[in-house]
Tab-separated table of C-alpha atoms in Angstrom:
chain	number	residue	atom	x	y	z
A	26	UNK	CA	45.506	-35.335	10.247
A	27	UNK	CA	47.119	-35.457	6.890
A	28	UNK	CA	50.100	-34.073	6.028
A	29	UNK	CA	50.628	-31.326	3.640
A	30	UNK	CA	53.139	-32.400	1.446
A	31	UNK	CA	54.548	-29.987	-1.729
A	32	UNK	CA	55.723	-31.360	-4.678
A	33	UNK	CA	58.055	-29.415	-7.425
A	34	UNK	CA	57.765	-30.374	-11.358
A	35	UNK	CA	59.870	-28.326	-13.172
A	36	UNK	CA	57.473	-28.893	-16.159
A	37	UNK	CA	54.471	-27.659	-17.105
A	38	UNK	CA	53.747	-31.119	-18.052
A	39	UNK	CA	55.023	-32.416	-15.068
A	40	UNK	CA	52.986	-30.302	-12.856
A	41	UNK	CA	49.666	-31.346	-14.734
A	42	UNK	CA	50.429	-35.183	-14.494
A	43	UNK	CA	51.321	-35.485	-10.622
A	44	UNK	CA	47.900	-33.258	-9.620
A	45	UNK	CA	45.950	-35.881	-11.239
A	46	UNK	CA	43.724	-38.017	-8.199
A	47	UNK	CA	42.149	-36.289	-5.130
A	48	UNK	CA	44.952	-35.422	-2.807
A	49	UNK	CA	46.218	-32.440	-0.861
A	50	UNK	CA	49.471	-32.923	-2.245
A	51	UNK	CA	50.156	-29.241	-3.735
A	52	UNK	CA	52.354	-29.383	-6.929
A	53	UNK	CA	54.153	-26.399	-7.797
A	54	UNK	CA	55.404	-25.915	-11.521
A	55	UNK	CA	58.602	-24.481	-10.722
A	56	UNK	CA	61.030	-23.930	-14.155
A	57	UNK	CA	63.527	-25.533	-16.424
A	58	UNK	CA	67.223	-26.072	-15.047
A	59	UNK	CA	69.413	-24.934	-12.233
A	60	UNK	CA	68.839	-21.229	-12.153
A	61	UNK	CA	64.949	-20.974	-11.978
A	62	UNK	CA	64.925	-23.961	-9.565
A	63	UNK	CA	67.614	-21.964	-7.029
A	64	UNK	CA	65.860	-18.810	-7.400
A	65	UNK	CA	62.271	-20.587	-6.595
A	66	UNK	CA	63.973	-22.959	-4.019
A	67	UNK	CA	64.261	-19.936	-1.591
A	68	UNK	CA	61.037	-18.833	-1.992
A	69	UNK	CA	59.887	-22.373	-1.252
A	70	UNK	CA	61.907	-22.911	1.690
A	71	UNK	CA	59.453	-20.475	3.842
A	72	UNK	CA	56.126	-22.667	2.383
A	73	UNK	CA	54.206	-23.885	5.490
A	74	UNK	CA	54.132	-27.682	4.694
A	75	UNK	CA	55.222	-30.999	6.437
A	76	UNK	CA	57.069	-32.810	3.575
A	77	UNK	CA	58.974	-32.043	0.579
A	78	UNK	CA	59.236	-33.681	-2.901
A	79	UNK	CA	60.808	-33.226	-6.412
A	80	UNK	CA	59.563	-35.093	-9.232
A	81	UNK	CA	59.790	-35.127	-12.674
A	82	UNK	CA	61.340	-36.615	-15.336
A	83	UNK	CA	65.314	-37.546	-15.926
A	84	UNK	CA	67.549	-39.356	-17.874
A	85	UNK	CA	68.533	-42.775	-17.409
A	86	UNK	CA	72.621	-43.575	-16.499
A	87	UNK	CA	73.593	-46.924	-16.563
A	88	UNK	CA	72.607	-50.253	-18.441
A	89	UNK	CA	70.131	-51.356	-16.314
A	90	UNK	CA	67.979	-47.987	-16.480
A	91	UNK	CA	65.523	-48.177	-19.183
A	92	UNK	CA	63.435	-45.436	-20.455
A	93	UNK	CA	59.736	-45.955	-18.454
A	94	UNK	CA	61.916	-47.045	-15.259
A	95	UNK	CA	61.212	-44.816	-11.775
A	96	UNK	CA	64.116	-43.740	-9.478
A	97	UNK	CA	64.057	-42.975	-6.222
A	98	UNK	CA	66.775	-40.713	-5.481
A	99	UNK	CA	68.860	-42.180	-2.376
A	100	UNK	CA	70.753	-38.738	-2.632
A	101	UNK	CA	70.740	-35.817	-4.931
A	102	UNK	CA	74.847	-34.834	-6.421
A	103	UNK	CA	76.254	-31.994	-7.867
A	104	UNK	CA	78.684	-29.609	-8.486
A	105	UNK	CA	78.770	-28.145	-4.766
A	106	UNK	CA	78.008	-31.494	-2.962
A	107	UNK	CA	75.063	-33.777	-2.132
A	108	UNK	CA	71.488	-33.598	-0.726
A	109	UNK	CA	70.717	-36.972	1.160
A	110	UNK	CA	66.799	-38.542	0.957
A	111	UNK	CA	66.780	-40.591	4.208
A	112	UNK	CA	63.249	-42.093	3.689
A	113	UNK	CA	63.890	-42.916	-0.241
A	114	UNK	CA	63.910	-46.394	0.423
A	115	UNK	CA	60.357	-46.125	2.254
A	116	UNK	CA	59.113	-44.037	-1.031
A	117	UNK	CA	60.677	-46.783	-3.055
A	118	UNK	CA	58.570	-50.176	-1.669
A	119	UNK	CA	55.329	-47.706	-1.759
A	120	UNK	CA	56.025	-47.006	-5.631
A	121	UNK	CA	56.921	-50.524	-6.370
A	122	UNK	CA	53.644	-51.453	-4.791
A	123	UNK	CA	52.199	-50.728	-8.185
A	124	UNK	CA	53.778	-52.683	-11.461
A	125	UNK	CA	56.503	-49.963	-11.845
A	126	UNK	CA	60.030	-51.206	-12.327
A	127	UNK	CA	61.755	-49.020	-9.373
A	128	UNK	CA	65.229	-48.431	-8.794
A	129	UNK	CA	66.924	-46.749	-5.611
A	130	UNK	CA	69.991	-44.865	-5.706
A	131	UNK	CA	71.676	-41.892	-6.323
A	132	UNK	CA	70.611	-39.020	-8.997
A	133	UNK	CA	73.154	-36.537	-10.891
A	134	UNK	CA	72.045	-32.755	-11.119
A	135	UNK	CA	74.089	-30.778	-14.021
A	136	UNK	CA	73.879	-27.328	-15.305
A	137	UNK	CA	73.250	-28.135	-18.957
A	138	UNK	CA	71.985	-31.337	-20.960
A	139	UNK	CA	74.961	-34.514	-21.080
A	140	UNK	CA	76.711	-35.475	-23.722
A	141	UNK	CA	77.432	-39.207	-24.600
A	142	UNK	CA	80.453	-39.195	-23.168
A	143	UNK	CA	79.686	-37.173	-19.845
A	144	UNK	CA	76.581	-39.476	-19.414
A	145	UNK	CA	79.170	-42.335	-19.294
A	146	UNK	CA	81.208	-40.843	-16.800
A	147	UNK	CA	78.628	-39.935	-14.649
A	148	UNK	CA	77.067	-44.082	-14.924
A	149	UNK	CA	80.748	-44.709	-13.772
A	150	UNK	CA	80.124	-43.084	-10.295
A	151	UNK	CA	77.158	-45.350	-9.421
A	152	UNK	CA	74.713	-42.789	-10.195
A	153	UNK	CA	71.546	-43.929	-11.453
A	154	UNK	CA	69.914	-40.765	-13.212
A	155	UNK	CA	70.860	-37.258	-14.372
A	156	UNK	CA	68.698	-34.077	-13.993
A	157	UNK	CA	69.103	-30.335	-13.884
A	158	UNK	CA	66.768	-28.915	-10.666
A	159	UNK	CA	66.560	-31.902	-8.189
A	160	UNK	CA	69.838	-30.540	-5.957
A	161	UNK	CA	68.807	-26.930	-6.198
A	162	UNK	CA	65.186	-27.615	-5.494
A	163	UNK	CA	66.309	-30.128	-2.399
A	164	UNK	CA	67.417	-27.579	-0.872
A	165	UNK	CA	64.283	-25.891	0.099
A	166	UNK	CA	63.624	-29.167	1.739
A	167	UNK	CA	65.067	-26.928	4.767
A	168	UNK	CA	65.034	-30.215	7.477
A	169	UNK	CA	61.587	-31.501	6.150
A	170	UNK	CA	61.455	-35.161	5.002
A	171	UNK	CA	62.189	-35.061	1.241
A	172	UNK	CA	61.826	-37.144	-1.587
A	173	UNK	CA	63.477	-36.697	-5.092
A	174	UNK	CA	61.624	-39.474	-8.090
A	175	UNK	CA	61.881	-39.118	-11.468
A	176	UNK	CA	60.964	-41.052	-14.301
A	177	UNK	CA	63.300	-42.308	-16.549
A	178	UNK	CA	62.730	-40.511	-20.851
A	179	UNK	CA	66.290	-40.848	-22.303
A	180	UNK	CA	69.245	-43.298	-21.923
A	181	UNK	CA	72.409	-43.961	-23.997
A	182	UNK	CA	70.563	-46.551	-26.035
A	183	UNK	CA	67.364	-44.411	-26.505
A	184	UNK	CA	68.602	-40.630	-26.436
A	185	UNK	CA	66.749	-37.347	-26.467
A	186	UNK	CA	66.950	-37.261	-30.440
A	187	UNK	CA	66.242	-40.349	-31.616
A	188	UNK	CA	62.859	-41.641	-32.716
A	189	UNK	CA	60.757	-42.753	-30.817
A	190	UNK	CA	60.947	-39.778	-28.169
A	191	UNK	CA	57.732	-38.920	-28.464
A	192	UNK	CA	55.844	-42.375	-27.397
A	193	UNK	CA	58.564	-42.486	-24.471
A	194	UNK	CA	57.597	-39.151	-23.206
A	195	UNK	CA	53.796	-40.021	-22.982
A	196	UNK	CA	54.619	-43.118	-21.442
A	197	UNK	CA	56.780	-41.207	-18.699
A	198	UNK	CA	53.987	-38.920	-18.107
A	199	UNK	CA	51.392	-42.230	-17.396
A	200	UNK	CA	53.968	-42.968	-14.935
A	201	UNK	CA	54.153	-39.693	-13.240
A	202	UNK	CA	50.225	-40.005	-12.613
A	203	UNK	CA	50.770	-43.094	-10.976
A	204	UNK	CA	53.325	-41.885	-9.002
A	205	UNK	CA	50.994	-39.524	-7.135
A	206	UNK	CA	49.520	-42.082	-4.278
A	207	UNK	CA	52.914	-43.604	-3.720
A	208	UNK	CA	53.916	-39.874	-2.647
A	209	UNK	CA	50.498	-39.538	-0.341
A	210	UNK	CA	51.340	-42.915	1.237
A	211	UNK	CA	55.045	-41.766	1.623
A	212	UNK	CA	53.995	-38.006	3.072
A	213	UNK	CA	51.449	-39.852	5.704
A	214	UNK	CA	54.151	-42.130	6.586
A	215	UNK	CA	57.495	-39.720	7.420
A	216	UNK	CA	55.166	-37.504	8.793
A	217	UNK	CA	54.629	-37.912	12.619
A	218	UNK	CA	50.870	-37.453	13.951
A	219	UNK	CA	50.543	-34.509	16.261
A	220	UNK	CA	50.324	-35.309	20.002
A	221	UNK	CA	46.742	-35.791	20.825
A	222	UNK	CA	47.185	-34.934	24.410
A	223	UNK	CA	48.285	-31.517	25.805
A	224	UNK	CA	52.034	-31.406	26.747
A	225	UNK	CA	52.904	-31.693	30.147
A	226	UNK	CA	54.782	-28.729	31.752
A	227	UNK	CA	58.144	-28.433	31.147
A	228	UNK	CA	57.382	-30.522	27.910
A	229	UNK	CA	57.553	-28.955	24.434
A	230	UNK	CA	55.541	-31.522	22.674
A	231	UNK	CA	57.182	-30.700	19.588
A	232	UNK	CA	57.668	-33.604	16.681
A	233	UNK	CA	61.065	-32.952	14.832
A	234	UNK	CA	61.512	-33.554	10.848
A	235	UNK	CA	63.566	-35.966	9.240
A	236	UNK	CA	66.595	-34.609	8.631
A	237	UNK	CA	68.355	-33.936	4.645
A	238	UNK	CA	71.307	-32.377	5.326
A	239	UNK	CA	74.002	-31.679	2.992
A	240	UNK	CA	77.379	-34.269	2.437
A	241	UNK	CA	80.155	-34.142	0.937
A	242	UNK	CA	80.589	-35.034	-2.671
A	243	UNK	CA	82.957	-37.623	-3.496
A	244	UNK	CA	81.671	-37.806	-7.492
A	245	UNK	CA	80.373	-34.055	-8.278
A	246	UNK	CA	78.625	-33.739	-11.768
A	247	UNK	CA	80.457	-31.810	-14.435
């Protein structure tokens, strides 16, 4: 049986890029920054599906994030603490399966768009990429394996402004597309198989989710 996985894209965009191949992964467009992606998040939370994703795109922190990279989010920070991806590693190999430069690690979620200078600070904690829905939209996640990938647009050396945004955004959207089967192959994968044999009494014969449960934050975003 295949899974039903549910994946959020903030962007219209988005959305339209990761539906693209027969699947029946259902993406949800769900809204730009923090307070559409919390107020969608609990809707989402009650959806009747096996595994959760966010994807999108985000922007790059560090040298050795380029714009076109993918990153697998190892955990999801922010102001209020952290949103752990146990099976990001998993997500990461199927991903890098295809010629995609992948990186795995942790991503940044912030209520407004970095500066310079906060985009350095936030490269110093070992974070890999900066967004503003992946924590809120984790949530919803609610116990159910989750992944969080997003494709890398801006970075210090290529920012949102500069030229040249416009090839880097189509190129981030090829790489969305591609990132569709790598999500299948993940869902199919954290996803147990139901029992194919009726339960024995006093057995449940219930499969439990991977769990993404909240940590504490040692290096919350601004």
């Amino acid at each position: 049986m295949t899974p039903r996985l549910l994946v959020c894209a903030p962007l219209r965009l988005e959305a339209l890029a990761l539906r693209a191949g027969p699947s029946r992964r259902e993406v949800r467009r769900t809204g730009y920054g923090p307070v559409r992606s919390a107020r969608r998040a609990a809707r989402l939370a009650e959806e009747d599906v096996d595994a959760f994703a966010v994807a999108g795109f985000a922007g790059g922190l560090g040298r050795s994030v380029r714009s076109g990279d993918v990153i697998v989010a190892s955990e999801v920070r922010g102001p209020h603490g952290a949103v752990r991806c146990p099976s990001a590693r998993l997500l990461a190999d199927e991903v890098g399966r295809g010629d995609l430069l992948v990186h795995c690690g942790p991503v940044i979620s912030t209520g407004h768009v970095v500066s310079d200078t906060e985009r350095a600070v936030l490269a110093a904690s070992g974070a890999l990429g900066v967004d503003m829905e992946s924590l809120w939209l984790a949530r919803a996640a609610a116990g159910r394996p989750l992944a969080v990938v997003r494709v890398v647009v801006d970075t210090a050396d290529e920012p949102l402004a500069g030229m040249g945004t416009v090839r880097r955004g189509i190129r981030a959207l090829c790489r969305l597309r591609e990132l569709g089967p790598a999500l299948d192959r993940w869902a199919r994968a954290v996803c147990p198989e139901p029992p194919t044999a009726t339960a024995g009494p006093g057995t449940e014969g219930n499969v439990g989710f991977g769990i993404a449960k909240e940590v504490p934050d040692g290096n919350p975003g601004p």
